[in-house]
Coordinates of C-alpha atoms in Angstrom, one line a residue:
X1 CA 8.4 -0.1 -12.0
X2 CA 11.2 1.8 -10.3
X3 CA 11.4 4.1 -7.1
X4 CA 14.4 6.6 -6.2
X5 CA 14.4 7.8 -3.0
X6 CA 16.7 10.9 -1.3
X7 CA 17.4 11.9 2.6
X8 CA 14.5 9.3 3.4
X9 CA 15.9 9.0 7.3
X10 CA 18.8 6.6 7.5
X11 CA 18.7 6.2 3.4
X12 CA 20.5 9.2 2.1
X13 CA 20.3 7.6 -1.6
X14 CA 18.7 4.5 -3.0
X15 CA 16.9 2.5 -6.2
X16 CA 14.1 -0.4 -6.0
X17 CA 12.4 -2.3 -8.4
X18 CA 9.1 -4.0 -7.2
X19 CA 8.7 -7.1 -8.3
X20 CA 6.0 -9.8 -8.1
X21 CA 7.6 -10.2 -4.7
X22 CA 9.7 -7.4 -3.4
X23 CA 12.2 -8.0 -0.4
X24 CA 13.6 -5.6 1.6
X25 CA 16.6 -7.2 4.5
X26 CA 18.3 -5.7 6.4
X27 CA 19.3 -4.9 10.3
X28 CA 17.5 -2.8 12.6
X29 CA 17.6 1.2 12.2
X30 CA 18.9 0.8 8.1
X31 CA 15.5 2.5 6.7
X32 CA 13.4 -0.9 5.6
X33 CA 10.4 0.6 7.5
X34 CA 11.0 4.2 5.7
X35 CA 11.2 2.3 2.3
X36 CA 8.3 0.6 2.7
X37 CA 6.1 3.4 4.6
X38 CA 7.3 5.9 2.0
X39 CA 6.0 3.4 -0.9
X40 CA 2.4 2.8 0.8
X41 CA 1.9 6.8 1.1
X42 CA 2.8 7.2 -2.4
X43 CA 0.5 4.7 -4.0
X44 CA -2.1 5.7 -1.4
X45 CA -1.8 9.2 -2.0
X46 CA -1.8 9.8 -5.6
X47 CA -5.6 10.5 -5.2
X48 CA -5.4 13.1 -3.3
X49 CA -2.5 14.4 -4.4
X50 CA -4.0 15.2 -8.2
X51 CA -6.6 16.9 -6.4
X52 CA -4.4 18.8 -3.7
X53 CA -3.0 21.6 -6.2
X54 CA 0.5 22.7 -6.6
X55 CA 2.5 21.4 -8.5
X56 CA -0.1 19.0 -10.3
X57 CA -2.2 22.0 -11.0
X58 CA 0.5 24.1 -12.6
X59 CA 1.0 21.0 -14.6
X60 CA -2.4 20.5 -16.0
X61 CA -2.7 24.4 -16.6
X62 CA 0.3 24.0 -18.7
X63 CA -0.9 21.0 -20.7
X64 CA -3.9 22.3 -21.8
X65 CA -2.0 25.9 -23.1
X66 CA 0.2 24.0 -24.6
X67 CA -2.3 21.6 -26.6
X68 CA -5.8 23.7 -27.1
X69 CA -4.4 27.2 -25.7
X70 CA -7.2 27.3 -23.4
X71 CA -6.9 27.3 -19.7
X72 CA -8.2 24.4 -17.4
X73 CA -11.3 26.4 -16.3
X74 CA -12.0 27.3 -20.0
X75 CA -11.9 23.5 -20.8
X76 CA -14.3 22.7 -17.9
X77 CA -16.9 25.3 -18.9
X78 CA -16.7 23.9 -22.5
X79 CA -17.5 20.5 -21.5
X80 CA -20.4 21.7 -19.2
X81 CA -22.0 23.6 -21.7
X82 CA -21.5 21.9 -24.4
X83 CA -21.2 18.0 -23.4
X84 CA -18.0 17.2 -24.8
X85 CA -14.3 18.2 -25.4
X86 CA -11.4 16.7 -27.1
X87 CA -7.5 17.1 -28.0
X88 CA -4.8 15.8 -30.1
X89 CA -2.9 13.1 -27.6
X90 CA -1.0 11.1 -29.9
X91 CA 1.6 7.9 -28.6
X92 CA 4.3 10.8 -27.7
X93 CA 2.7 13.2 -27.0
X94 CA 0.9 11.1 -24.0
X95 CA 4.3 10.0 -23.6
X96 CA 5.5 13.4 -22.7
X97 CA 2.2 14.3 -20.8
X98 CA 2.8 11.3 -18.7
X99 CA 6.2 12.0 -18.2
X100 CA 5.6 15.6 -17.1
X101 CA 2.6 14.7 -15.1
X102 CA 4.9 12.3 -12.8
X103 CA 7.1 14.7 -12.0
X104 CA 4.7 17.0 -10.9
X105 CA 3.0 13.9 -8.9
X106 CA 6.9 13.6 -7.3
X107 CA 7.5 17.0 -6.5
X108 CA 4.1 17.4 -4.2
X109 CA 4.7 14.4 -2.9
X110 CA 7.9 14.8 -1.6
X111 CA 7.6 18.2 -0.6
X112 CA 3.9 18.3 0.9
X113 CA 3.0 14.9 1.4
X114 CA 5.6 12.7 2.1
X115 CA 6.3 14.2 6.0
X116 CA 2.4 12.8 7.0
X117 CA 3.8 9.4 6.1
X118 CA 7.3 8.7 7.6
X119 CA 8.8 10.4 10.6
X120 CA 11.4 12.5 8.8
X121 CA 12.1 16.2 9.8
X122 CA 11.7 18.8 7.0
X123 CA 15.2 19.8 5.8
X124 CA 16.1 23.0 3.5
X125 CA 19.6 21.7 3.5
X126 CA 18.9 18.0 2.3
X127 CA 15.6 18.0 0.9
X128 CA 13.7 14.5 0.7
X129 CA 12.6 13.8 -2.3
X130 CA 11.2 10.2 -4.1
X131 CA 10.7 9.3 -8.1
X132 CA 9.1 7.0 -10.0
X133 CA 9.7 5.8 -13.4
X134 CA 6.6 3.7 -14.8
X135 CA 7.3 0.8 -17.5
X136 CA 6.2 2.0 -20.1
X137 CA 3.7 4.7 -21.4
X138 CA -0.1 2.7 -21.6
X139 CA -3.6 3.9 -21.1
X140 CA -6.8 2.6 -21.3
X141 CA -8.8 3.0 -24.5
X142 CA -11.7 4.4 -22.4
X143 CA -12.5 4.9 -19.1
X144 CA -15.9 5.8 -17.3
X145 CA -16.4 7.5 -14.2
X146 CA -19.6 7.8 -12.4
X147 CA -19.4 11.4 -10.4
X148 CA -23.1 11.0 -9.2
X149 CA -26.3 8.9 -9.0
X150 CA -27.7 10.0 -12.7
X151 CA -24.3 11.5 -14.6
X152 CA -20.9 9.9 -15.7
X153 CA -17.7 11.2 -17.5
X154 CA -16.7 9.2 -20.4
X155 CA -13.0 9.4 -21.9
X156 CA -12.3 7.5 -24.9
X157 CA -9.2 7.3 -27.5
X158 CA -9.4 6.8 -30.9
X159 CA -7.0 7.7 -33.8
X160 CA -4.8 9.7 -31.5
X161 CA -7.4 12.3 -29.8
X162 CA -9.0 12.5 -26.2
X163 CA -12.4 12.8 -26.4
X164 CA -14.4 13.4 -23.0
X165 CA -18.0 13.5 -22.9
X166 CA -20.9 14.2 -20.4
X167 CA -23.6 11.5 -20.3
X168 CA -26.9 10.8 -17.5
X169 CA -29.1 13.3 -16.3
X170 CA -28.8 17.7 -16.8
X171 CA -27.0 17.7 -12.9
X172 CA -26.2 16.1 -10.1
X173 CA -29.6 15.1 -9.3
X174 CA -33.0 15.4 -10.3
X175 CA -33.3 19.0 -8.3
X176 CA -33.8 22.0 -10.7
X177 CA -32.4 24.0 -7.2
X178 CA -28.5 22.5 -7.9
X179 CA -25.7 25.0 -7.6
X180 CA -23.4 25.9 -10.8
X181 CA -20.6 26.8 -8.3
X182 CA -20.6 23.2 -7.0
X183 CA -21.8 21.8 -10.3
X184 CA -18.5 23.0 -11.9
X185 CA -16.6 22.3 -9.2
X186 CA -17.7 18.5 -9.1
X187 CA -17.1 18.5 -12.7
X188 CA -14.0 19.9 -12.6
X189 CA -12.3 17.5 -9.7
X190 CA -14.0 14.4 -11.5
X191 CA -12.4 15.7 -14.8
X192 CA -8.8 16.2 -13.4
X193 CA -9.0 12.9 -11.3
X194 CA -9.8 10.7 -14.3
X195 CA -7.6 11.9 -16.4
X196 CA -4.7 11.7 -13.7
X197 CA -6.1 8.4 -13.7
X198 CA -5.2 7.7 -17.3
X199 CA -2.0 9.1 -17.0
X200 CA -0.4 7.1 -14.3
X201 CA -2.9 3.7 -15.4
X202 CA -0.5 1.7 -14.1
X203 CA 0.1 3.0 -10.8
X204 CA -4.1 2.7 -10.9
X205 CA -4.4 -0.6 -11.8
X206 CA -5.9 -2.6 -8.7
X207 CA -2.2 -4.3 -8.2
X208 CA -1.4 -1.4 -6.9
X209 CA -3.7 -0.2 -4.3
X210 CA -1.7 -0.7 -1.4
X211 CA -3.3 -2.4 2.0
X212 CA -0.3 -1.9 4.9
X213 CA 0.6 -4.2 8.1
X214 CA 2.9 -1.7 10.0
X215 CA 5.4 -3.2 12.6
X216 CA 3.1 -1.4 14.9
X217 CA 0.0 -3.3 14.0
X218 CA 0.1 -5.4 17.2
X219 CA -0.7 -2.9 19.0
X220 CA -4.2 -1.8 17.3
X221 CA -6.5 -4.2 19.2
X222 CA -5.4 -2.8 21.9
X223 CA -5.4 1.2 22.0
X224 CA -7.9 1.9 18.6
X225 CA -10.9 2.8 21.2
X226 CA -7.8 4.9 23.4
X227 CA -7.1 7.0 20.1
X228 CA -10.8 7.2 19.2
X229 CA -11.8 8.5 22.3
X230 CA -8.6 11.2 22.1
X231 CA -9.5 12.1 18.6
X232 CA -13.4 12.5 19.4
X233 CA -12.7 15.1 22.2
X234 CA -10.7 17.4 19.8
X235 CA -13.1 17.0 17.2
X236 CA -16.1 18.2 19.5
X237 CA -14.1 21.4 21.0
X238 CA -13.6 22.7 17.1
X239 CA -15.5 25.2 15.7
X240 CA -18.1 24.0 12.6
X241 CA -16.8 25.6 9.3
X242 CA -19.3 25.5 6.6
X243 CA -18.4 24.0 3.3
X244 CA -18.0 25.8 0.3
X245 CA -16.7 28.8 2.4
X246 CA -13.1 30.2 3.1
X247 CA -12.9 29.5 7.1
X248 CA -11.2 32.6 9.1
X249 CA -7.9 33.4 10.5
X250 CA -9.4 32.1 13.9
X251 CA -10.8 28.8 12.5
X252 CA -7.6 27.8 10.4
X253 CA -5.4 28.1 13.6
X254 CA -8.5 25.9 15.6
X255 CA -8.0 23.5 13.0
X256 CA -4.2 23.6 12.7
X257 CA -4.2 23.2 16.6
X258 CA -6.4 19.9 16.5
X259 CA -5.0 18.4 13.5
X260 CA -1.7 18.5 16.3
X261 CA -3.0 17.4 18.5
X262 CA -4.5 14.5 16.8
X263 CA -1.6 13.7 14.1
X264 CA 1.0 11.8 16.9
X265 CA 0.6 9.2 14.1
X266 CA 1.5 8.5 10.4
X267 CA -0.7 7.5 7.6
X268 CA 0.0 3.9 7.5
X269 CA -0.3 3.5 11.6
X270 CA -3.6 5.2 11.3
X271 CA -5.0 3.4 8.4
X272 CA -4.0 0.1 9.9
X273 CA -6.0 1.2 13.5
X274 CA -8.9 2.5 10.9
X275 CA -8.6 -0.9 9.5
X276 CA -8.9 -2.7 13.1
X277 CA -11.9 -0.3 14.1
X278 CA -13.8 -1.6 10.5
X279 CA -13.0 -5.2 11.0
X280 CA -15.9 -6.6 13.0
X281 CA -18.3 -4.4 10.9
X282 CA -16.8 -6.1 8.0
X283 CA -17.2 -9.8 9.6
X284 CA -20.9 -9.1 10.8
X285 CA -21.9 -8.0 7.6
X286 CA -20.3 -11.4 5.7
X287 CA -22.1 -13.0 8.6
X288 CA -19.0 -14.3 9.7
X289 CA -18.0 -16.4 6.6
X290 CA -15.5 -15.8 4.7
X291 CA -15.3 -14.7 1.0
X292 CA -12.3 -16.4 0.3
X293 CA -10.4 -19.8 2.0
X294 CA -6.8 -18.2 1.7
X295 CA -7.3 -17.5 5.4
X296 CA -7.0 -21.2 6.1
X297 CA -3.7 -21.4 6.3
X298 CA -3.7 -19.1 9.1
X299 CA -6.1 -20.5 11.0
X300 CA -3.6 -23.9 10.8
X301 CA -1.0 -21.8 12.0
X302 CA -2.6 -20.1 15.3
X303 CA -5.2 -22.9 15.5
X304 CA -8.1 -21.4 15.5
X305 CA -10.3 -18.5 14.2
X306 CA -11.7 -15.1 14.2
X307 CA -15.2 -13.9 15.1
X308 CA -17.2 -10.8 15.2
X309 CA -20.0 -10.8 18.1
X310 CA -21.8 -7.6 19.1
X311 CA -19.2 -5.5 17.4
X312 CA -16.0 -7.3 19.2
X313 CA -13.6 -9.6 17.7
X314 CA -12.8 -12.7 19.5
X315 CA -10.9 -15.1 19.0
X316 CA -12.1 -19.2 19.3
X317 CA -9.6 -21.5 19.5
X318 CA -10.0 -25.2 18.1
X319 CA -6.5 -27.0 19.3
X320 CA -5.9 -28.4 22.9
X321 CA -7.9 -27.1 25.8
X322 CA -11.0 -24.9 23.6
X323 CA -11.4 -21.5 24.5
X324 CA -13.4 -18.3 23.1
X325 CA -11.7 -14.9 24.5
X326 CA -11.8 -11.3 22.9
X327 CA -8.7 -10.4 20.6
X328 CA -7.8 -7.9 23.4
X329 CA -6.9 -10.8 25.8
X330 CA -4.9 -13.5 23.0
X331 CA -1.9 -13.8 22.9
X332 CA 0.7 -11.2 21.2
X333 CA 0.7 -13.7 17.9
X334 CA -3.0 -13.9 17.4
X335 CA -3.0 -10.0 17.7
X336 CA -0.1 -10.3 14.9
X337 CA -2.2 -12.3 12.1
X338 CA -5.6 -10.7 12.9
X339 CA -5.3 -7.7 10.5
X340 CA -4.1 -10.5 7.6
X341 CA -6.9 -12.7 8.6
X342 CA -9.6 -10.1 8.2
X343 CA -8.1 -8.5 5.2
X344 CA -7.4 -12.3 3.4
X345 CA -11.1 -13.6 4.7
X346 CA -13.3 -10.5 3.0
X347 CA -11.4 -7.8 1.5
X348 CA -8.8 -9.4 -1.0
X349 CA -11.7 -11.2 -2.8
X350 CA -13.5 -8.1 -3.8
X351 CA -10.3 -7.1 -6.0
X352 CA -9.7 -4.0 -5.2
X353 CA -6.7 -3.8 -3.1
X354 CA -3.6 -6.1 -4.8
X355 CA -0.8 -4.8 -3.3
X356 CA 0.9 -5.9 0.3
X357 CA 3.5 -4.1 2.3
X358 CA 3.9 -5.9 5.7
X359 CA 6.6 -4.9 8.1
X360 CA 8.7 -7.3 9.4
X361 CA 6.1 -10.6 9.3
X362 CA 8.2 -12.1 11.7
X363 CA 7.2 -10.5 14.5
X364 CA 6.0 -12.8 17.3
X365 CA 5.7 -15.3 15.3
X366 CA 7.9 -18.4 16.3
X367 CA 10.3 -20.0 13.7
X368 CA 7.7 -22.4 12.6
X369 CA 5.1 -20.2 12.2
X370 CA 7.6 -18.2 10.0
X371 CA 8.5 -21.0 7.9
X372 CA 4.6 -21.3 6.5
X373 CA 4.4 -17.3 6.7
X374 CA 6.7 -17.5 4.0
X375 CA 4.9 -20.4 2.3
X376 CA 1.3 -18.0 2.6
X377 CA 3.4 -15.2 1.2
X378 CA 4.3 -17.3 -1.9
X379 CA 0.9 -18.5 -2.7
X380 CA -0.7 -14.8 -2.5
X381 CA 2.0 -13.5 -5.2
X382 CA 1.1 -16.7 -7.0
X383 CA -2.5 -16.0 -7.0
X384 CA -1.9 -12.4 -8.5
X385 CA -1.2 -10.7 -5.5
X386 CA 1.6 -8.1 -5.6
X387 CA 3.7 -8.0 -1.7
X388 CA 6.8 -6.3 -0.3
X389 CA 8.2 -7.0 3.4
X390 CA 11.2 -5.6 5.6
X391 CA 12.3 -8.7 7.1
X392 CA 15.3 -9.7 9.4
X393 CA 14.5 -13.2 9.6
X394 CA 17.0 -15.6 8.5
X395 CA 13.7 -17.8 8.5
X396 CA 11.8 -16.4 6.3
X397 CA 14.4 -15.8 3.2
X398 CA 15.8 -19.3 3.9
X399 CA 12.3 -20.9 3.0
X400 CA 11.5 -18.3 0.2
X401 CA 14.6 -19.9 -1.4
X402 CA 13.7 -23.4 -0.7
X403 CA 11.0 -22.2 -2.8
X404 CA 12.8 -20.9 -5.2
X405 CA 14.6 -23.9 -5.7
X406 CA 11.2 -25.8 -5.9
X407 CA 11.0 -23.9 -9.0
X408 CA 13.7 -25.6 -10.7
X409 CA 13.6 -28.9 -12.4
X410 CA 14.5 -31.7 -9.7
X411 CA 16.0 -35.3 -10.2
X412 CA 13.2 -36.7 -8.8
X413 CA 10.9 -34.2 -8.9
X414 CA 7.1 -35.8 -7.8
X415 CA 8.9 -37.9 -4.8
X416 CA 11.0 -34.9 -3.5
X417 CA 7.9 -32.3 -3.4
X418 CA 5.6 -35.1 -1.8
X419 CA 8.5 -35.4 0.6
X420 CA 9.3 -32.1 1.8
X421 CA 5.6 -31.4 2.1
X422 CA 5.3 -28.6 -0.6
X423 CA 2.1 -27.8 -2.7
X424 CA 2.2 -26.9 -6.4
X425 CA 1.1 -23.3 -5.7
X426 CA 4.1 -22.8 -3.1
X427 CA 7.0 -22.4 -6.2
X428 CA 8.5 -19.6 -6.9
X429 CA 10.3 -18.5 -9.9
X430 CA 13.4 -16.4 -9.6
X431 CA 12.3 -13.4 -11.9
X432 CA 9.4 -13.2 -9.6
X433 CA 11.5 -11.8 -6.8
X434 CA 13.3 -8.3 -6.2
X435 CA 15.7 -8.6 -3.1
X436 CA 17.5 -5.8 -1.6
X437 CA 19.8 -5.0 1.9
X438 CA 19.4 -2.2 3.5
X439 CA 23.1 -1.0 4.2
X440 CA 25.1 1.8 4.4
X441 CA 22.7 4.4 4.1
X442 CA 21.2 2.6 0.5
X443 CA 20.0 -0.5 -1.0
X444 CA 22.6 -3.1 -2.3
X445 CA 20.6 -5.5 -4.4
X446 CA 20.9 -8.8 -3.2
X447 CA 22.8 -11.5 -5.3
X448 CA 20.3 -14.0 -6.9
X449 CA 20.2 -17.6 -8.7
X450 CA 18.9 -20.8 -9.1
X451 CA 19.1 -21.5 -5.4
X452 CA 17.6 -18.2 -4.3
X453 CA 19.1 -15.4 -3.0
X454 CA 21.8 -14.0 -0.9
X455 CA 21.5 -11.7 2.0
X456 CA 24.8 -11.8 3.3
X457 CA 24.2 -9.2 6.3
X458 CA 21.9 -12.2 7.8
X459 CA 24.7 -15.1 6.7
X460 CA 27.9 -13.5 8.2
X461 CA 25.8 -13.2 11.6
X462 CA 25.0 -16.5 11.4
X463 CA 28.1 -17.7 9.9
X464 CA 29.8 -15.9 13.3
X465 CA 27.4 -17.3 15.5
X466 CA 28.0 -20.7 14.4
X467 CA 32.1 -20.4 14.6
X468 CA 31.3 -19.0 18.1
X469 CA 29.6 -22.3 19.0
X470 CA 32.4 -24.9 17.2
X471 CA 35.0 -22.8 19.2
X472 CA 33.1 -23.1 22.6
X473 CA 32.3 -26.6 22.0
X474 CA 36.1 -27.3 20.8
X475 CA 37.3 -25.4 24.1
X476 CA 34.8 -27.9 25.8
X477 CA 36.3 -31.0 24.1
X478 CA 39.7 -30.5 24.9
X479 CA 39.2 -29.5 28.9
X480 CA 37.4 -32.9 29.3

């Protein structure tokens, strides 16, 4: 799968592949953060974006002129009264709908979306814009969705038609007293939000719902209860605007003066301090034992582990002198791997999130504690997990390709890996990675082979550093 992006902050133009295991390097200030940020909204936001209008609506009122000359409404009042619809959608013709469809997903995005995600001014002179162009045209052969607690919308495809069908109960519920307004309404959203399901299936899949560590994440055990208590005091001075009802002049400018006042944050800060506010829920209701053991490792690397007691996390340490303090009062590196505790402990084992963006791992992490960050990272793309990082950590890419090299066949291969301390699970195969520096207002991709690649931003810094030292030392020499 392949992104463009355009005027993103400091990228003015650049290409990205994900892979298995997408890395992006690069100095301070080049646009990793943007990249990354800017990927997380999209995937997050496709939802919401289908249902949001513009240009995804024009789309779908073209598509069904086009293939049943009937309008989208027309369509929905069909399948209501009568319980079913279906069209022609053969192999290219989906291929064009899909096709048509993404652009339409790009456009909003870029133009409506994207500024709640990254800090980038809106610009008529150098508009952002990002694309996507999927692998290949696939769909499921049928797909159910479940709109309420007695009624479901089935698609199915079969000898190149869409059929869609109504099955359950007459309504939403058992209540004669339902409204058809909201009835067709519910119908209609769960109609277009399937299908836009079908159509970008890949970006769908569970692999692709995105769960974000922001470089910022440090920071949420700290302030969440600061921002709640902000965002609670706006939210009580608004006025109530009933549903289903156009608000006034009056209340859209109260609610376009909160949402201000409130919105001093992006989408993946927020959702990473939503995650922190959810995470002790989350514990108490596992009982505080975890669903899954791929938490281990970091518990080995900040010796100890995480508890939830009367709705506060705290963190119990099990290495030298024992202690058991709230997260707020551990130390900046124990705030770091919280979120990734919680989120490897009891969310990644229910399936439905498969895709990582973290933001520069390194951060407070020492250089040990990089080295078998890297090693965790491997093992969760080897266990099925897709993940992308911004990194400048010499670290970090110099043990990713030590385990890239564990990949290849070695002279003595049992010996060496019981040697160097490496598991079976910790190799990495070269066409599992996608590597890119972030550079000159672009991506460069980075050189790759057998023994892993090259990020040669990182190596000449490293390569001066070191000549810096042999000179001094040299200089040393020769005065004594």
């Amino acid at each position: 799968m392949n992104f463009s992006f355009q005027n993103l902050g400091p990228i003015e133009e650049a290409k990205l592949e994900l892979g298995d295991l997408t890395i992006v390097a690069g100095r301070n200030n080049t646009g990793k953060t943007y990249i990354a940020h800017a990927l997380y909204g999209f995937l997050k936001k496709i939802p919401e974006i289908t249902l949001g209008g513009g240009a995804t609506n024009s789309f779908f009122e073209r598509h069904f002129e086009e293939i049943t000359t009937l309008e989208i409404d027309e369509v929905i009042v069909q399948l209501i009264e009568s319980g079913k619809y279906e069209w022609p959608l053969d192999r290219e013709m989906f291929a064009s709908a899909q096709a048509g469809f993404m652009q339409a997903v790009e456009s909003d995005y870029s133009s409506r979306y994207i500024f709640d995600v990254v800090a980038i001014p809106e610009s008529k002179s150098k508009p952002v814009s990002m694309g996507v162009r999927l692998d290949s045209s696939f769909h499921p052969p049928r797909l159910t969705n479940l709109f309420s607690k007695n009624r479901q919308m089935n698609f199915e495809y079969s000898e190149g038609t869409m059929d869609v069908s109504l099955s359950g109960g007459s309504g939403i519920d058992d209540s004669d007293e339902e409204d058809p307004l909201i009835y067709f309404d519910i119908v209609r959203n769960t109609f277009l939000l399937t299908y836009s399901a079908i159509l970008t299936w890949q970006l769908s899949d569970e692999k692709f719902r995105p769960f974000i560590l922001p470089s910022s994440r440090h920071s949420a055990p700290l302030f969440y209860k600061e921002v709640d208590y902000v965002n609670n005091q706006v939210v009580r001075g608004r006025p109530s605007v009933p549903l289903l009802r156009r608000p006034s002049k009056l209340e859209q400018e109260m609610a376009s003066v909160a949402q201000r006042s409130i919105s001093q944050h992006y989408l993946p800060i927020l959702d990473n301090v939503n995650f922190n506010r959810d995470m002790s829920r989350i514990a108490e209701r596992h009982k505080n034992t975890p669903t899954s053991d791929k938490s281990r490792d970091i518990e080995k690397m900040l010796g100890g582990s995480f508890q939830s007691r009367d709705s506060q996390i705290r963190f119990i340490s099990n290495r030298g002198t024992k202690f058991d303090i709230p997260l707020s009062a551990a130390s900046s590196s124990v705030w770091e791997l919280s979120q990734l505790y919680f989120f490897l402990s009891y969310v990644l084992a229910n399936g439905n999130l498969g895709f990582v963006v973290i933001d520069e791992p390194e951060s407070h992490l020492d250089t040990a504690n990089q080295i078998l960050f890297a090693r965790l990272l491997v093992r969760l793309v080897n266990s099925g997990v897709r993940v992308l990082i911004t990194t400048h950590s010499d670290y970090i890419i110099r043990e990713i390709n030590n385990l890239i090299m564990l990949s290849s066949p070695l002279g003595d291969e049992g010996q060496t890996k019981e040697k160097l301390g490496y598991r079976p699970d910790e190799q990495l195969c070269l066409n599992q990675v996608r590597a890119y520096i972030a550079e000159k207002g672009g991506l460069t991709p980075c050189k790759k082979d057998k023994y892993g690649i090259e990020v040669k931003s990182l190596d000449d810094v490293i390569d001066r550093l070191n000549e810096r030292s042999e000179e001094l030392a040299i200089q040393i020499m020769k005065n004594e």
